[in-house]
mmCIF file of C-alpha atoms in Angstrom:
data_model
loop_
_atom_site.group_PDB
_atom_site.id
_atom_site.type_symbol
_atom_site.label_atom_id
_atom_site.label_comp_id
_atom_site.label_asym_id
_atom_site.label_seq_id
_atom_site.Cartn_x
_atom_site.Cartn_y
_atom_site.Cartn_z
ATOM 1 C CA MET N 12 -32.119 102.934 136.863
ATOM 2 C CA ILE N 13 -29.707 100.692 137.969
ATOM 3 C CA LYS N 14 -28.867 100.118 141.689
ATOM 4 C CA GLY N 15 -26.195 98.315 142.929
ATOM 5 C CA GLY N 16 -23.264 98.598 145.436
ATOM 6 C CA LYS N 17 -20.863 97.629 143.267
ATOM 7 C CA ILE N 18 -21.092 98.246 138.520
ATOM 8 C CA THR N 19 -19.509 95.281 137.417
ATOM 9 C CA GLY N 20 -18.696 95.599 133.551
ATOM 10 C CA LYS N 21 -21.027 93.564 133.084
ATOM 11 C CA VAL N 22 -24.349 94.931 134.859
ATOM 12 C CA LEU N 23 -22.895 98.724 132.587
ATOM 13 C CA ALA N 24 -23.141 96.423 129.764
ATOM 14 C CA LYS N 25 -26.824 94.783 130.235
ATOM 15 C CA ALA N 26 -27.715 98.357 130.862
ATOM 16 C CA ILE N 27 -26.518 99.627 127.996
ATOM 17 C CA SER N 28 -27.230 96.847 125.830
ATOM 18 C CA LEU N 29 -31.359 97.687 127.760
ATOM 19 C CA LEU N 30 -31.110 101.135 126.846
ATOM 20 C CA LEU N 31 -31.039 100.519 123.343
ATOM 21 C CA LYS N 32 -33.501 98.272 122.955
ATOM 22 C CA GLN N 33 -35.801 100.807 124.491
ATOM 23 C CA GLY N 34 -33.856 103.057 122.250
ATOM 24 C CA LYS N 35 -35.006 101.332 119.181
ATOM 25 C CA LYS N 36 -38.271 100.354 120.142
ATOM 26 C CA GLN N 37 -39.207 104.839 120.662
ATOM 27 C CA ILE N 38 -37.502 105.369 117.620
ATOM 28 C CA ASN N 39 -40.065 102.431 115.435
ATOM 29 C CA LYS N 40 -43.038 104.505 117.422
ATOM 30 C CA ALA N 41 -41.651 107.326 116.483
ATOM 31 C CA GLN N 42 -41.316 106.621 112.741
ATOM 32 C CA ALA N 43 -44.219 104.333 111.871
ATOM 33 C CA PRO N 44 -46.998 105.971 111.394
ATOM 34 C CA LYS N 45 -50.886 104.898 113.638
ATOM 35 C CA ILE N 46 -53.344 104.015 110.927
ATOM 36 C CA GLY N 47 -56.557 104.898 111.625
ATOM 37 C CA LYS N 48 -59.740 102.843 111.987
ATOM 38 C CA GLY N 49 -63.321 104.055 111.284
ATOM 39 C CA LYS N 50 -63.771 107.199 112.117
ATOM 40 C CA GLN N 51 -60.846 109.842 111.676
ATOM 41 C CA SER N 52 -59.840 113.646 111.003
ATOM 42 C CA VAL N 53 -59.713 114.042 107.304
ATOM 43 C CA LYS N 54 -55.883 115.288 107.739
ATOM 44 C CA ASP N 55 -55.114 110.805 109.340
ATOM 45 C CA LEU N 56 -56.822 109.828 106.762
ATOM 46 C CA VAL N 57 -55.027 111.542 104.308
ATOM 47 C CA ARG N 58 -50.896 110.924 106.431
ATOM 48 C CA GLN N 59 -52.239 107.540 106.001
ATOM 49 C CA GLY N 60 -51.597 107.616 101.676
ATOM 50 C CA ALA N 61 -53.691 105.460 99.993
ATOM 51 C CA GLY N 62 -55.553 107.847 97.945
ATOM 52 C CA VAL N 63 -58.396 109.754 99.261
ATOM 53 C CA ALA N 64 -62.030 110.870 97.621
ATOM 54 C CA ASN N 65 -65.123 112.097 98.253
ATOM 55 C CA ILE N 66 -68.600 112.326 98.167
ATOM 56 C CA GLU N 67 -71.425 115.782 98.869
ATOM 57 C CA ILE N 68 -74.274 114.905 100.833
ATOM 58 C CA THR N 69 -77.021 116.569 101.841
ATOM 59 C CA ASP N 70 -78.583 114.184 104.130
ATOM 60 C CA ALA N 71 -77.945 116.463 107.815
ATOM 61 C CA ASN N 72 -78.439 113.490 110.002
ATOM 62 C CA ILE N 73 -75.264 111.514 109.310
ATOM 63 C CA GLY N 74 -75.350 110.718 112.862
ATOM 64 C CA SER N 75 -77.401 106.857 111.294
ATOM 65 C CA PHE N 76 -74.863 106.437 108.172
ATOM 66 C CA GLU N 77 -71.692 106.072 111.145
ATOM 67 C CA PRO N 78 -72.683 102.433 112.369
ATOM 68 C CA ILE N 79 -73.870 100.747 109.179
ATOM 69 C CA ALA N 80 -69.742 102.549 108.263
ATOM 70 C CA LYS N 81 -68.491 100.931 111.056
ATOM 71 C CA LYS N 82 -70.474 97.763 109.413
ATOM 72 C CA TYR N 83 -68.678 97.079 106.244
ATOM 73 C CA GLY N 84 -65.511 98.664 108.229
ATOM 74 C CA ILE N 85 -64.891 101.534 106.038
ATOM 75 C CA ASP N 86 -61.943 104.073 107.089
ATOM 76 C CA TYR N 87 -63.197 108.648 107.040
ATOM 77 C CA ALA N 88 -63.584 111.253 107.807
ATOM 78 C CA LEU N 89 -66.879 114.115 107.732
ATOM 79 C CA LYS N 90 -66.696 117.816 106.766
ATOM 80 C CA LYS N 91 -69.182 120.187 106.416
ATOM 81 C CA ASP N 92 -69.013 122.921 104.098
ATOM 82 C CA THR N 93 -71.092 125.540 105.279
ATOM 83 C CA THR N 94 -69.799 127.496 101.924
ATOM 84 C CA GLU N 95 -73.578 126.559 100.453
ATOM 85 C CA THR N 96 -76.841 127.962 101.835
ATOM 86 C CA PRO N 97 -78.018 124.761 103.241
ATOM 87 C CA PRO N 98 -74.806 122.964 104.452
ATOM 88 C CA LYS N 99 -73.698 119.670 102.796
ATOM 89 C CA TRP N 100 -71.492 116.982 103.821
ATOM 90 C CA LEU N 101 -68.556 115.976 102.318
ATOM 91 C CA VAL N 102 -67.394 112.115 103.431
ATOM 92 C CA PHE N 103 -63.549 111.428 102.778
ATOM 93 C CA PHE N 104 -62.938 107.642 102.274
ATOM 94 C CA LYS N 105 -59.731 105.642 101.097
ATOM 95 C CA SER N 106 -59.975 105.503 97.786
ATOM 96 C CA LYS N 107 -59.604 101.250 98.153
ATOM 97 C CA ASP N 108 -62.486 101.074 100.206
ATOM 98 C CA ALA N 109 -64.714 102.271 96.913
ATOM 99 C CA ASP N 110 -66.759 99.399 97.115
ATOM 100 C CA ALA N 111 -67.693 99.376 100.498
ATOM 101 C CA LEU N 112 -68.919 102.563 100.468
ATOM 102 C CA THR N 113 -71.487 101.961 97.749
ATOM 103 C CA ALA N 114 -72.869 99.288 99.600
ATOM 104 C CA ALA N 115 -73.394 101.408 102.904
ATOM 105 C CA PHE N 116 -75.571 104.016 100.552
ATOM 106 C CA LYS N 117 -76.822 101.072 99.404
ATOM 107 C CA GLU N 118 -77.681 100.234 102.549
ATOM 108 C CA PHE N 119 -78.047 103.512 104.300
ATOM 109 C CA THR N 120 -80.711 105.100 102.052
ATOM 110 C CA ALA N 121 -82.676 101.654 102.058
ATOM 111 C CA LYS N 122 -82.822 102.456 105.792
ATOM 112 C CA ASN N 123 -84.477 106.144 105.380
ATOM 113 C CA VAL N 124 -86.758 105.087 102.548
ATOM 114 C CA GLN N 125 -88.017 102.110 105.157
ATOM 115 C CA ARG N 126 -88.425 105.072 107.624
ATOM 116 C CA SER N 127 -90.276 107.126 105.421
ATOM 117 C CA LYS N 128 -92.303 105.057 103.929
ATOM 118 C CA SER N 129 -93.692 103.504 107.375
ATOM 119 C CA PRO N 130 -96.897 105.260 108.866
ATOM 120 C CA GLU N 131 -95.954 106.754 112.374
ATOM 121 C CA LYS N 132 -97.095 104.791 115.161
ATOM 122 C CA PRO N 133 -100.332 106.961 116.595
ATOM 123 C CA SER N 134 -98.347 107.238 121.010
ATOM 124 C CA LEU N 135 -99.516 105.115 124.047
ATOM 125 C CA ILE N 136 -102.293 107.146 125.889
ATOM 126 C CA THR N 137 -103.730 108.260 122.429
ATOM 127 C CA ALA N 138 -104.293 104.557 121.904
ATOM 128 C CA LEU N 139 -105.826 104.252 125.093
ATOM 129 C CA LYS N 140 -108.018 106.746 125.206
ATOM 130 C CA GLN N 141 -109.543 105.166 122.254
ATOM 131 C CA MET N 142 -110.154 101.523 124.044
ATOM 132 C CA LYS N 143 -111.814 103.211 127.122
ATOM 133 C CA GLU N 144 -114.311 104.765 124.915
ATOM 134 C CA LEU N 145 -115.123 101.886 122.913
ATOM 135 C CA ALA N 146 -115.008 99.767 126.384
ATOM 136 C CA ALA N 147 -117.484 102.694 127.376
ATOM 137 C CA LYS N 148 -119.687 102.186 124.879
ATOM 138 C CA LEU N 149 -120.017 98.484 124.957
ATOM 139 C CA VAL N 150 -120.414 98.501 128.826
ATOM 140 C CA THR N 151 -124.157 97.811 129.622
ATOM 141 C CA ASP N 152 -125.498 98.021 133.107
ATOM 142 C CA LYS N 153 -125.976 94.263 133.838
ATOM 143 C CA VAL N 154 -127.695 93.201 136.884
ATOM 144 C CA LYS N 155 -126.555 89.945 138.722
ATOM 145 C CA ASN N 156 -128.561 88.676 141.110
ATOM 146 C CA LYS N 157 -126.942 85.238 143.093
ATOM 147 C CA ASP N 158 -129.730 83.176 142.920
ATOM 148 C CA ARG N 159 -129.182 79.615 144.369
ATOM 149 C CA GLY N 160 -132.734 78.245 144.909
ATOM 150 C CA MET N 161 -132.494 77.590 148.791
ATOM 151 C CA GLU N 162 -135.897 79.030 149.968
ATOM 152 C CA LEU N 163 -137.009 79.171 154.132
#
């Protein structure tokens, strides 16, 4: 938009050049595909043209995998395969991220194994009840006599 009382040739030329620059920017934005990072849809991952591979996972707690994938900078997409009885998850990723994905899965499985091996911590309430019982057994009735040794 241009405001002016009289529009000279210079002002009109400047306005047209600004309009052309703006048009070029919009064309460049429309042509350049957006490159997503991290978790994205399968469609967006395929559009990037880097070649896509997938891995099948049976574990449903894929949410714990996401921070590890973010740590390794993996571009991936999740797809649930409901055709089988226990539904499986398919993790699609770029072919160039294969090495990073194997390292991330090693860390992911190590964390899951460590979680399953660690014994469950007892609840705080049960621990307090046990301590109360122990303290009740230890307490003996003691009568404290304060004798300062002053007699009248």
